[in-house]
């Protein structure tokens, strides 16, 4: 469904644009255009739903200046895959039942979707999902990142996430002793 | 997944020597940490040791509440076993749950707090209520020794008794218990004696036991088993209703709650 349109084609899109068309066109920070089903966009993104409801969708391509083309392509790809493969029951990710965990483990296709992403692409996609208010995509991408930390020591996590250690050796040792139970399997 | 260095702006070819990726923005780190499995608390400890900022997030005032809200039903990390009045022990049901050592008898546990006798029942030569209670937070290992009950020593030897520890806002139903473990609490003691049912309430804010209240017309033989918080009332189980030992939800459906107004909370009957 995603289309990287040239300018002429975008002009064509503008001509045929009607309020009742069933897709919306999104423009990445680097000017590339992507088309996505209006229904999927409204269902999966609170921000896009608000823009559609408020009539602030630009038929020439709604500017999403915070999102690069690679991340936006992945967002659109996710929306399309979601629309194609998910039964309606699985969409209820924000259960209101008190004792039911609202977080639903990623489905097989969602795992595959994030597994193929590079480290950079995954991080960019998390930011895009957060910006667009895509709760489910945020769940899936954040879950993937949390899985990347599984079984890793603080040193290894720092390495993967490029974080500088600002603790002193003594502080680390003190915390390790205080919370020794968390390090039995070291 | 192997980390791939993030592209520098304008560069075309990615080389291993390109500067490493910028860290994830802090608000997204929080989103990731929120999705840590709640039954593996050690992972949050490891993350807190990554850097001060992450520790600040995890230990901050809002994270615990958000974490609990996100995962709704809290995980079971383990349970206390009462060994016929001897020293209780703790069985872990999650491999990364802290090992908890206790040296006394557990009376009740709720909202992150454990109510203990200060000595195990088996070694007490006196009536159990002639030894003070202790409220213990097993995660922080903070203990608060409660004062003696306001009775003349040796004069209060009820036939049966039970006690519950609760977040202080429980009885009004005003707390969702997502983040109240370090807040004020109360301990409700119910006992039956020659004078009928008597209750005392300890308030952590007041640091003292209340004067006793009594329900003179009630007489119930209390069973020393864990109490149940049902709605805004705390329910104590009674000896002559064996059925009351099953799940509290079933009990509530099948038996009317006899509210002892004088006691200030509900008793099951």
CSV table of C-alpha atoms in Angstrom, one decimal:
chain,number,residue,atom,x,y,z
A,1,UNK,CA,0.0,0.0,0.0
A,2,UNK,CA,2.8,2.4,0.7
A,3,UNK,CA,3.8,4.5,-2.3
A,4,UNK,CA,6.8,6.6,-2.7
A,5,UNK,CA,5.2,9.1,-5.1
A,6,UNK,CA,6.9,11.6,-7.3
A,7,UNK,CA,5.7,15.2,-7.4
A,8,UNK,CA,3.6,14.7,-10.4
A,9,UNK,CA,1.9,11.8,-8.9
A,10,UNK,CA,1.3,13.7,-5.7
A,11,UNK,CA,-0.4,16.4,-7.8
A,12,UNK,CA,-2.6,13.7,-9.2
A,13,UNK,CA,-3.4,12.5,-5.7
A,14,UNK,CA,-4.5,16.0,-4.8
A,15,UNK,CA,-6.9,16.2,-7.8
A,16,UNK,CA,-8.7,13.1,-6.9
A,17,UNK,CA,-8.7,13.8,-3.2
A,18,UNK,CA,-12.1,13.8,-1.7
A,19,UNK,CA,-13.3,14.0,1.9
A,20,UNK,CA,-14.5,10.4,1.7
A,21,UNK,CA,-11.5,8.8,0.2
A,22,UNK,CA,-10.4,5.8,2.2
A,23,UNK,CA,-6.7,6.5,2.4
A,24,UNK,CA,-4.6,9.2,3.9
A,25,UNK,CA,-1.3,10.4,2.6
A,26,UNK,CA,1.6,11.0,5.1
A,27,UNK,CA,4.7,12.9,4.4
A,28,UNK,CA,8.0,12.0,6.1
A,29,UNK,CA,10.6,14.5,7.3
A,30,UNK,CA,12.5,14.0,4.1
A,31,UNK,CA,9.5,14.6,1.9
A,32,UNK,CA,8.5,11.1,0.9
A,33,UNK,CA,4.8,10.3,0.6
A,34,UNK,CA,3.1,7.2,1.9
A,35,UNK,CA,-0.5,6.2,1.7
A,36,UNK,CA,-2.2,4.2,4.4
A,37,UNK,CA,-5.8,3.1,4.9
A,38,UNK,CA,-7.7,5.8,6.8
A,39,UNK,CA,-9.5,3.1,8.8
A,40,UNK,CA,-6.2,1.5,9.9
A,41,UNK,CA,-4.6,4.9,10.7
A,42,UNK,CA,-7.5,6.0,12.8
A,43,UNK,CA,-7.7,2.7,14.6
A,44,UNK,CA,-4.0,2.3,15.4
A,45,UNK,CA,-2.9,5.9,15.9
A,46,UNK,CA,-4.6,8.3,18.3
A,47,UNK,CA,-2.8,11.2,16.8
A,48,UNK,CA,-3.9,10.4,13.2
A,49,UNK,CA,-7.4,9.6,14.5
A,50,UNK,CA,-7.5,13.1,16.0
A,51,UNK,CA,-6.2,14.7,12.8
A,52,UNK,CA,-8.7,12.8,10.6
A,53,UNK,CA,-11.6,13.7,13.0
A,54,UNK,CA,-10.5,17.3,13.1
A,55,UNK,CA,-10.1,17.6,9.4
A,56,UNK,CA,-6.5,18.5,9.5
A,57,UNK,CA,-5.3,15.8,7.1
A,58,UNK,CA,-3.6,17.3,4.1
A,59,UNK,CA,-4.5,15.5,0.9
A,60,UNK,CA,-1.1,16.5,-0.5
A,61,UNK,CA,0.6,14.7,2.3
A,62,UNK,CA,0.2,15.4,6.0
A,63,UNK,CA,3.5,16.6,7.2
A,64,UNK,CA,5.1,14.4,9.9
A,65,UNK,CA,8.3,16.3,10.3
A,66,UNK,CA,9.5,14.2,13.2
A,67,UNK,CA,9.5,10.9,11.3
A,68,UNK,CA,12.0,9.9,8.7
A,69,UNK,CA,11.0,8.0,5.6
A,70,UNK,CA,12.4,4.6,6.8
A,71,UNK,CA,10.4,4.8,10.0
A,72,UNK,CA,7.3,6.0,8.3
A,73,UNK,CA,7.5,3.2,5.8
A,74,UNK,CA,7.7,0.8,8.7
A,75,UNK,CA,4.7,2.5,10.4
A,76,UNK,CA,2.6,2.1,7.2
A,77,UNK,CA,3.8,-1.4,6.7
A,78,UNK,CA,2.7,-2.2,10.2
A,79,UNK,CA,-0.7,-0.7,9.7
A,80,UNK,CA,-1.2,-2.7,6.5
A,81,UNK,CA,0.0,-6.0,8.0
A,82,UNK,CA,-2.2,-5.3,11.1
A,83,UNK,CA,-5.2,-4.7,9.0
A,84,UNK,CA,-4.6,-7.9,7.0
A,85,UNK,CA,-3.8,-10.4,9.8
A,86,UNK,CA,-5.5,-9.5,13.0
A,87,UNK,CA,-8.9,-10.6,14.1
A,88,UNK,CA,-10.9,-7.9,15.8
A,89,UNK,CA,-10.6,-9.6,19.3
A,90,UNK,CA,-6.8,-9.1,19.2
A,91,UNK,CA,-7.2,-5.4,18.8
A,92,UNK,CA,-8.5,-5.0,22.3
A,93,UNK,CA,-5.2,-4.2,23.8
A,94,UNK,CA,-6.5,-1.8,26.4
A,95,UNK,CA,-8.8,-4.1,28.3
A,96,UNK,CA,-10.9,-2.4,31.0
A,97,UNK,CA,-11.2,-5.5,33.1
A,98,UNK,CA,-9.4,-4.8,36.3
A,99,UNK,CA,-7.7,-8.2,36.6
A,100,UNK,CA,-6.8,-8.6,33.0
A,101,UNK,CA,-3.3,-7.5,32.0
A,102,UNK,CA,-3.7,-4.9,29.3
A,103,UNK,CA,-0.4,-5.8,27.8
A,104,UNK,CA,-0.8,-8.6,25.2
A,105,UNK,CA,2.3,-10.4,24.1
A,106,UNK,CA,3.3,-9.7,20.5
A,107,UNK,CA,1.8,-12.1,18.0
A,108,UNK,CA,4.0,-14.2,15.8
A,109,UNK,CA,3.8,-11.8,12.8
A,110,UNK,CA,4.5,-8.8,15.1
A,111,UNK,CA,7.6,-10.5,16.4
A,112,UNK,CA,8.8,-11.2,12.9
A,113,UNK,CA,8.0,-7.6,11.9
A,114,UNK,CA,10.3,-6.2,14.6
A,115,UNK,CA,12.9,-8.9,14.4
A,116,UNK,CA,13.9,-8.0,10.9
A,117,UNK,CA,14.6,-4.4,11.9
A,118,UNK,CA,18.1,-3.1,12.5
A,119,UNK,CA,18.9,-1.5,15.8
A,120,UNK,CA,18.5,2.0,14.3
A,121,UNK,CA,15.3,1.2,12.5
A,122,UNK,CA,13.8,-0.3,15.7
A,123,UNK,CA,14.7,2.8,17.8
A,124,UNK,CA,13.4,5.1,15.1
A,125,UNK,CA,10.2,3.1,15.0
A,126,UNK,CA,9.7,3.4,18.7
A,127,UNK,CA,10.0,7.1,18.5
A,128,UNK,CA,7.5,7.2,15.6
A,129,UNK,CA,5.0,5.0,17.4
A,130,UNK,CA,5.3,7.2,20.4
A,131,UNK,CA,4.9,10.4,18.4
A,132,UNK,CA,1.8,9.0,16.6
A,133,UNK,CA,0.2,7.6,19.7
A,134,UNK,CA,0.3,4.0,18.3
A,135,UNK,CA,-0.1,2.1,21.6
A,136,UNK,CA,0.1,-1.3,20.1
A,137,UNK,CA,3.1,-0.6,17.9
A,138,UNK,CA,4.7,1.0,21.0
A,139,UNK,CA,4.0,-2.2,22.9
A,140,UNK,CA,5.5,-4.4,20.2
A,141,UNK,CA,8.7,-2.3,19.7
A,142,UNK,CA,9.3,-1.6,23.4
A,143,UNK,CA,8.8,-5.3,24.1
A,144,UNK,CA,11.4,-6.1,21.6
A,145,UNK,CA,13.8,-3.7,23.2
A,146,UNK,CA,13.1,-5.0,26.6
A,147,UNK,CA,13.8,-8.5,25.3
A,148,UNK,CA,17.1,-7.2,24.1
A,149,UNK,CA,18.0,-6.4,27.7
A,150,UNK,CA,17.0,-9.8,29.0
A,151,UNK,CA,19.8,-11.7,30.7
A,152,UNK,CA,22.2,-8.9,30.2
A,153,UNK,CA,24.3,-7.4,32.9
A,154,UNK,CA,24.3,-3.6,33.4
A,155,UNK,CA,27.6,-3.5,31.5
A,156,UNK,CA,26.2,-5.3,28.5
A,157,UNK,CA,23.0,-3.1,28.5
A,158,UNK,CA,25.2,0.0,28.4
A,159,UNK,CA,27.1,-1.4,25.5
A,160,UNK,CA,24.0,-2.2,23.5
A,161,UNK,CA,22.3,1.1,24.2
A,162,UNK,CA,25.4,3.3,24.1
A,163,UNK,CA,25.0,4.6,27.6
A,164,UNK,CA,27.8,6.0,29.7
A,165,UNK,CA,28.3,4.6,33.2
A,166,UNK,CA,28.0,7.5,35.6
A,167,UNK,CA,28.2,5.5,38.8
A,168,UNK,CA,31.4,5.1,40.8
A,169,UNK,CA,32.7,1.7,41.3
A,170,UNK,CA,31.9,2.0,45.0
A,171,UNK,CA,28.3,3.0,44.4
A,172,UNK,CA,27.8,0.0,42.1
A,173,UNK,CA,29.2,-2.3,44.7
A,174,UNK,CA,27.1,-0.8,47.4
A,175,UNK,CA,23.9,-1.3,45.4
A,176,UNK,CA,24.9,-4.8,44.4
A,177,UNK,CA,25.4,-5.7,48.1
A,178,UNK,CA,22.1,-4.1,49.1
A,179,UNK,CA,20.2,-5.9,46.4
A,180,UNK,CA,22.3,-9.1,46.3
A,181,UNK,CA,19.2,-11.2,45.6
A,182,UNK,CA,19.0,-9.8,42.1
A,183,UNK,CA,22.5,-11.0,41.2
A,184,UNK,CA,22.5,-14.6,42.4
A,185,UNK,CA,22.8,-15.9,38.9
A,186,UNK,CA,25.7,-13.6,37.9
B,1,UNK,CA,20.0,-8.3,17.3
B,2,UNK,CA,23.4,-6.8,16.7
B,3,UNK,CA,23.5,-3.1,17.4
B,4,UNK,CA,24.2,-1.3,14.2
B,5,UNK,CA,25.7,2.2,14.5
B,6,UNK,CA,23.2,4.9,13.7
B,7,UNK,CA,24.0,6.8,10.5
B,8,UNK,CA,25.5,10.2,10.8
B,9,UNK,CA,23.5,12.8,9.0
B,10,UNK,CA,24.5,13.0,5.4
B,11,UNK,CA,26.6,10.0,5.4
B,12,UNK,CA,25.9,7.3,2.9
B,13,UNK,CA,28.0,4.3,3.9
B,14,UNK,CA,27.7,2.8,7.4
B,15,UNK,CA,31.1,1.9,8.8
B,16,UNK,CA,31.8,0.2,12.1
B,17,UNK,CA,33.8,3.3,13.1
B,18,UNK,CA,30.8,5.6,12.7
B,19,UNK,CA,29.8,7.1,16.1
B,20,UNK,CA,27.6,4.8,18.1
B,21,UNK,CA,23.8,5.4,18.2
B,22,UNK,CA,22.5,8.2,20.4
B,23,UNK,CA,20.7,6.9,23.5
B,24,UNK,CA,17.0,6.4,23.5
B,25,UNK,CA,15.1,9.5,24.7
B,26,UNK,CA,14.4,9.1,28.4
B,27,UNK,CA,10.6,9.1,28.0
B,28,UNK,CA,11.0,6.1,25.7
B,29,UNK,CA,13.3,4.3,28.1
B,30,UNK,CA,10.4,4.6,30.5
B,31,UNK,CA,8.1,3.0,28.0
B,32,UNK,CA,10.5,0.1,27.6
B,33,UNK,CA,11.0,-0.4,31.3
B,34,UNK,CA,7.3,-0.4,31.8
B,35,UNK,CA,7.1,-3.5,29.6
B,36,UNK,CA,9.5,-5.5,31.7
B,37,UNK,CA,7.8,-8.7,32.9
B,38,UNK,CA,6.5,-8.0,36.4
B,39,UNK,CA,7.4,-11.5,37.6
B,40,UNK,CA,11.1,-10.8,37.1
B,41,UNK,CA,11.9,-7.9,39.4
B,42,UNK,CA,15.7,-8.5,39.1
B,43,UNK,CA,15.6,-7.2,35.6
B,44,UNK,CA,14.5,-3.8,36.9
B,45,UNK,CA,17.4,-3.8,39.4
B,46,UNK,CA,19.9,-4.6,36.6
B,47,UNK,CA,18.4,-1.7,34.5
B,48,UNK,CA,18.7,0.6,37.5
B,49,UNK,CA,22.4,-0.1,37.6
B,50,UNK,CA,22.9,1.1,34.0
B,51,UNK,CA,23.1,4.8,34.9
B,52,UNK,CA,21.8,7.3,37.4
B,53,UNK,CA,19.1,8.5,35.0
B,54,UNK,CA,17.6,5.1,34.6
B,55,UNK,CA,17.8,4.5,38.4
B,56,UNK,CA,16.0,7.8,38.9
B,57,UNK,CA,13.3,6.7,36.5
B,58,UNK,CA,12.8,3.3,38.1
B,59,UNK,CA,12.9,4.7,41.7
B,60,UNK,CA,10.9,7.8,40.9
B,61,UNK,CA,7.5,8.5,42.4
B,62,UNK,CA,5.5,7.8,39.2
B,63,UNK,CA,7.2,4.7,37.8
B,64,UNK,CA,5.9,2.2,40.3
B,65,UNK,CA,2.3,3.4,39.9
B,66,UNK,CA,2.6,3.3,36.1
B,67,UNK,CA,4.2,-0.1,36.2
B,68,UNK,CA,1.4,-1.5,38.4
B,69,UNK,CA,-1.3,0.2,36.2
B,70,UNK,CA,0.3,-1.1,33.1
B,71,UNK,CA,0.4,-4.7,34.3
B,72,UNK,CA,-2.8,-4.5,36.3
B,73,UNK,CA,-2.9,-7.8,38.2
B,74,UNK,CA,0.3,-7.9,40.3
B,75,UNK,CA,2.3,-11.1,39.8
B,76,UNK,CA,2.7,-13.7,42.5
B,77,UNK,CA,6.4,-13.7,43.5
B,78,UNK,CA,5.9,-16.1,46.4
B,79,UNK,CA,3.9,-16.9,49.5
B,80,UNK,CA,4.3,-17.3,53.2
B,81,UNK,CA,3.6,-20.6,54.8
B,82,UNK,CA,2.5,-20.8,58.4
B,83,UNK,CA,4.0,-23.9,60.0
B,84,UNK,CA,1.5,-24.8,62.7
B,85,UNK,CA,2.4,-21.7,64.7
B,86,UNK,CA,6.1,-22.2,64.4
B,87,UNK,CA,8.3,-19.8,62.4
B,88,UNK,CA,6.7,-19.1,59.1
B,89,UNK,CA,8.7,-19.4,55.9
B,90,UNK,CA,8.6,-18.0,52.4
B,91,UNK,CA,8.3,-20.0,49.2
B,92,UNK,CA,9.4,-18.2,46.1
B,93,UNK,CA,7.4,-18.8,43.0
B,94,UNK,CA,9.6,-16.6,40.8
B,95,UNK,CA,13.3,-17.4,40.4
B,96,UNK,CA,14.3,-13.8,40.7
B,97,UNK,CA,12.2,-12.9,43.7
B,98,UNK,CA,14.3,-12.0,46.8
B,99,UNK,CA,14.7,-14.8,49.3
B,100,UNK,CA,12.9,-13.7,52.4
B,101,UNK,CA,14.1,-14.9,55.8
B,102,UNK,CA,11.7,-14.5,58.7
B,103,UNK,CA,12.0,-15.4,62.3
B,104,UNK,CA,8.4,-15.3,63.5
B,105,UNK,CA,4.8,-16.2,62.7
B,106,UNK,CA,3.0,-14.4,59.9
B,107,UNK,CA,-0.5,-13.2,60.8
B,108,UNK,CA,-1.5,-11.4,57.7
B,109,UNK,CA,0.0,-9.8,54.5
B,110,UNK,CA,-1.4,-7.2,52.2
B,111,UNK,CA,-0.5,-4.2,50.2
B,112,UNK,CA,3.2,-4.9,50.4
B,113,UNK,CA,3.2,-5.3,54.2
B,114,UNK,CA,3.5,-8.3,56.4
B,115,UNK,CA,2.0,-8.5,59.9
B,116,UNK,CA,4.1,-10.6,62.2
B,117,UNK,CA,4.1,-11.6,65.8
B,118,UNK,CA,7.4,-10.5,67.3
B,119,UNK,CA,8.1,-14.1,68.3
B,120,UNK,CA,6.8,-17.3,66.8
B,121,UNK,CA,3.7,-18.7,68.4
B,122,UNK,CA,5.4,-21.9,69.3
B,123,UNK,CA,8.0,-20.3,71.7
B,124,UNK,CA,5.5,-18.0,73.4
B,125,UNK,CA,4.8,-19.0,76.9
B,126,UNK,CA,2.2,-16.3,77.2
B,127,UNK,CA,-0.9,-15.4,75.4
B,128,UNK,CA,0.0,-14.4,71.8
B,129,UNK,CA,-1.5,-10.9,72.3
B,130,UNK,CA,0.9,-10.3,75.2
B,131,UNK,CA,3.7,-9.9,72.6
B,132,UNK,CA,3.8,-6.9,70.3
B,133,UNK,CA,3.1,-7.1,66.6
B,134,UNK,CA,5.6,-6.1,63.9
B,135,UNK,CA,4.7,-4.7,60.5
B,136,UNK,CA,7.4,-5.5,58.0
B,137,UNK,CA,7.9,-4.4,54.4
B,138,UNK,CA,9.8,-7.3,52.9
B,139,UNK,CA,11.0,-5.4,49.8
B,140,UNK,CA,12.7,-2.6,51.8
B,141,UNK,CA,13.2,-4.7,54.9
B,142,UNK,CA,11.8,-1.9,57.1
B,143,UNK,CA,10.3,-3.1,60.3
B,144,UNK,CA,8.0,-1.2,62.6
B,145,UNK,CA,7.5,-2.6,66.1
B,146,UNK,CA,4.0,-1.8,67.2
B,147,UNK,CA,3.5,-0.7,70.8
B,148,UNK,CA,1.8,-3.0,73.3
B,149,UNK,CA,-2.0,-3.1,73.2
B,150,UNK,CA,-3.5,-0.6,75.7
B,151,UNK,CA,-4.5,-3.2,78.2
B,152,UNK,CA,-3.4,-4.1,81.7
B,153,UNK,CA,-0.7,-6.8,81.3
B,154,UNK,CA,-2.2,-10.2,81.9
B,155,UNK,CA,-5.7,-9.0,81.8
B,156,UNK,CA,-6.5,-9.5,78.1
B,157,UNK,CA,-6.6,-13.2,77.1
B,158,UNK,CA,-9.3,-13.6,74.5
B,159,UNK,CA,-10.5,-17.0,73.5
B,160,UNK,CA,-9.8,-16.4,69.8
B,161,UNK,CA,-8.4,-13.5,67.9
B,162,UNK,CA,-7.2,-12.4,64.4
B,163,UNK,CA,-5.6,-9.3,63.0
B,164,UNK,CA,-5.2,-7.7,59.6
B,165,UNK,CA,-2.8,-5.1,58.2
B,166,UNK,CA,-4.3,-2.7,55.6
B,167,UNK,CA,-3.4,0.4,53.8
B,168,UNK,CA,-4.9,3.2,55.8
B,169,UNK,CA,-7.2,4.3,53.0
B,170,UNK,CA,-8.7,0.8,52.6
B,171,UNK,CA,-11.7,0.9,54.7
B,172,UNK,CA,-13.0,4.0,53.0
B,173,UNK,CA,-12.4,2.3,49.7
B,174,UNK,CA,-10.4,5.4,48.6
B,175,UNK,CA,-7.2,3.6,47.5
B,176,UNK,CA,-6.4,1.5,44.4
B,177,UNK,CA,-3.4,0.0,46.2
B,178,UNK,CA,-1.1,0.6,43.2
B,179,UNK,CA,1.4,2.6,45.2
B,180,UNK,CA,0.5,2.6,48.8
B,181,UNK,CA,3.0,0.2,50.3
B,182,UNK,CA,5.1,2.9,51.8
B,183,UNK,CA,2.2,5.1,53.0
B,184,UNK,CA,0.2,5.0,56.2
B,185,UNK,CA,-1.3,1.7,57.3
B,186,UNK,CA,-3.6,0.4,60.0
B,187,UNK,CA,-3.7,-2.9,61.9
B,188,UNK,CA,-7.2,-4.1,62.9
B,189,UNK,CA,-7.3,-6.6,65.8
B,190,UNK,CA,-10.5,-8.5,66.6
B,191,UNK,CA,-10.8,-10.7,69.6
B,192,UNK,CA,-13.5,-12.4,71.5
B,193,UNK,CA,-13.4,-12.5,75.2
B,194,UNK,CA,-15.7,-12.6,78.2
B,195,UNK,CA,-16.9,-9.2,77.2
B,196,UNK,CA,-18.0,-10.1,73.7
B,197,UNK,CA,-16.2,-9.0,70.5
B,198,UNK,CA,-13.6,-6.3,71.0
B,199,UNK,CA,-11.5,-4.6,68.4
B,200,UNK,CA,-8.5,-2.3,68.5
B,201,UNK,CA,-7.1,-0.4,65.6
B,202,UNK,CA,-3.5,0.7,65.3
B,203,UNK,CA,-2.8,3.7,63.1
B,204,UNK,CA,0.7,4.2,61.8
B,205,UNK,CA,0.0,7.9,61.5
B,206,UNK,CA,-1.0,8.2,65.1
B,207,UNK,CA,1.6,5.6,66.1
B,208,UNK,CA,-0.8,4.2,68.7
B,209,UNK,CA,-3.6,1.8,69.2
B,210,UNK,CA,-7.2,3.1,69.5
B,211,UNK,CA,-9.3,2.6,72.6
B,212,UNK,CA,-11.2,-0.6,72.2
B,213,UNK,CA,-14.6,-0.7,70.6
B,214,UNK,CA,-16.9,-3.6,71.3
B,215,UNK,CA,-20.0,-5.3,69.9
B,216,UNK,CA,-21.6,-6.6,73.0
B,217,UNK,CA,-24.3,-8.6,71.3
B,218,UNK,CA,-21.9,-10.5,69.0
B,219,UNK,CA,-20.0,-13.6,69.8
B,220,UNK,CA,-18.0,-15.2,67.1
B,221,UNK,CA,-15.2,-17.7,67.3
B,222,UNK,CA,-12.4,-16.3,65.1
B,223,UNK,CA,-10.2,-18.5,63.0
B,224,UNK,CA,-6.5,-17.4,62.8
B,225,UNK,CA,-6.3,-17.5,59.0
B,226,UNK,CA,-5.7,-14.7,56.5
B,227,UNK,CA,-8.4,-12.1,56.4
B,228,UNK,CA,-10.0,-10.8,53.3
B,229,UNK,CA,-10.6,-7.2,52.1
B,230,UNK,CA,-13.9,-7.2,50.4
B,231,UNK,CA,-15.1,-3.9,49.1
B,232,UNK,CA,-14.5,-1.4,51.8
B,233,UNK,CA,-14.7,-3.9,54.6
B,234,UNK,CA,-12.2,-6.3,56.2
B,235,UNK,CA,-13.6,-9.8,56.7
B,236,UNK,CA,-12.5,-12.2,59.4
B,237,UNK,CA,-13.2,-15.9,59.1
B,238,UNK,CA,-15.1,-17.8,61.8
B,239,UNK,CA,-14.5,-21.2,63.1
B,240,UNK,CA,-17.9,-22.7,62.8
B,241,UNK,CA,-18.3,-21.9,59.1
B,242,UNK,CA,-15.8,-24.2,57.4
B,243,UNK,CA,-17.0,-22.9,54.1
B,244,UNK,CA,-15.5,-19.6,54.9
B,245,UNK,CA,-12.1,-21.0,54.3
B,246,UNK,CA,-12.7,-21.1,50.5
B,247,UNK,CA,-12.2,-18.2,48.2
B,248,UNK,CA,-13.5,-14.9,49.6
B,249,UNK,CA,-15.3,-14.1,46.4
B,250,UNK,CA,-17.4,-17.3,46.8
B,251,UNK,CA,-18.0,-16.5,50.4
B,252,UNK,CA,-19.3,-13.1,49.6
B,253,UNK,CA,-21.8,-14.5,47.1
B,254,UNK,CA,-23.1,-17.2,49.4
B,255,UNK,CA,-23.3,-15.5,52.8
B,256,UNK,CA,-24.6,-12.3,53.8
B,257,UNK,CA,-22.2,-9.9,55.4
B,258,UNK,CA,-23.0,-9.1,59.0
B,259,UNK,CA,-21.8,-5.6,59.5
B,260,UNK,CA,-20.8,-4.9,63.0
B,261,UNK,CA,-21.1,-1.2,63.1
B,262,UNK,CA,-19.7,-1.0,66.6
B,263,UNK,CA,-16.6,-2.6,65.4
B,264,UNK,CA,-16.4,-0.3,62.4
B,265,UNK,CA,-15.9,-3.1,59.8
B,266,UNK,CA,-17.7,-6.1,58.5
B,267,UNK,CA,-17.6,-9.6,60.0
B,268,UNK,CA,-18.8,-12.6,58.1
B,269,UNK,CA,-21.6,-14.7,59.4
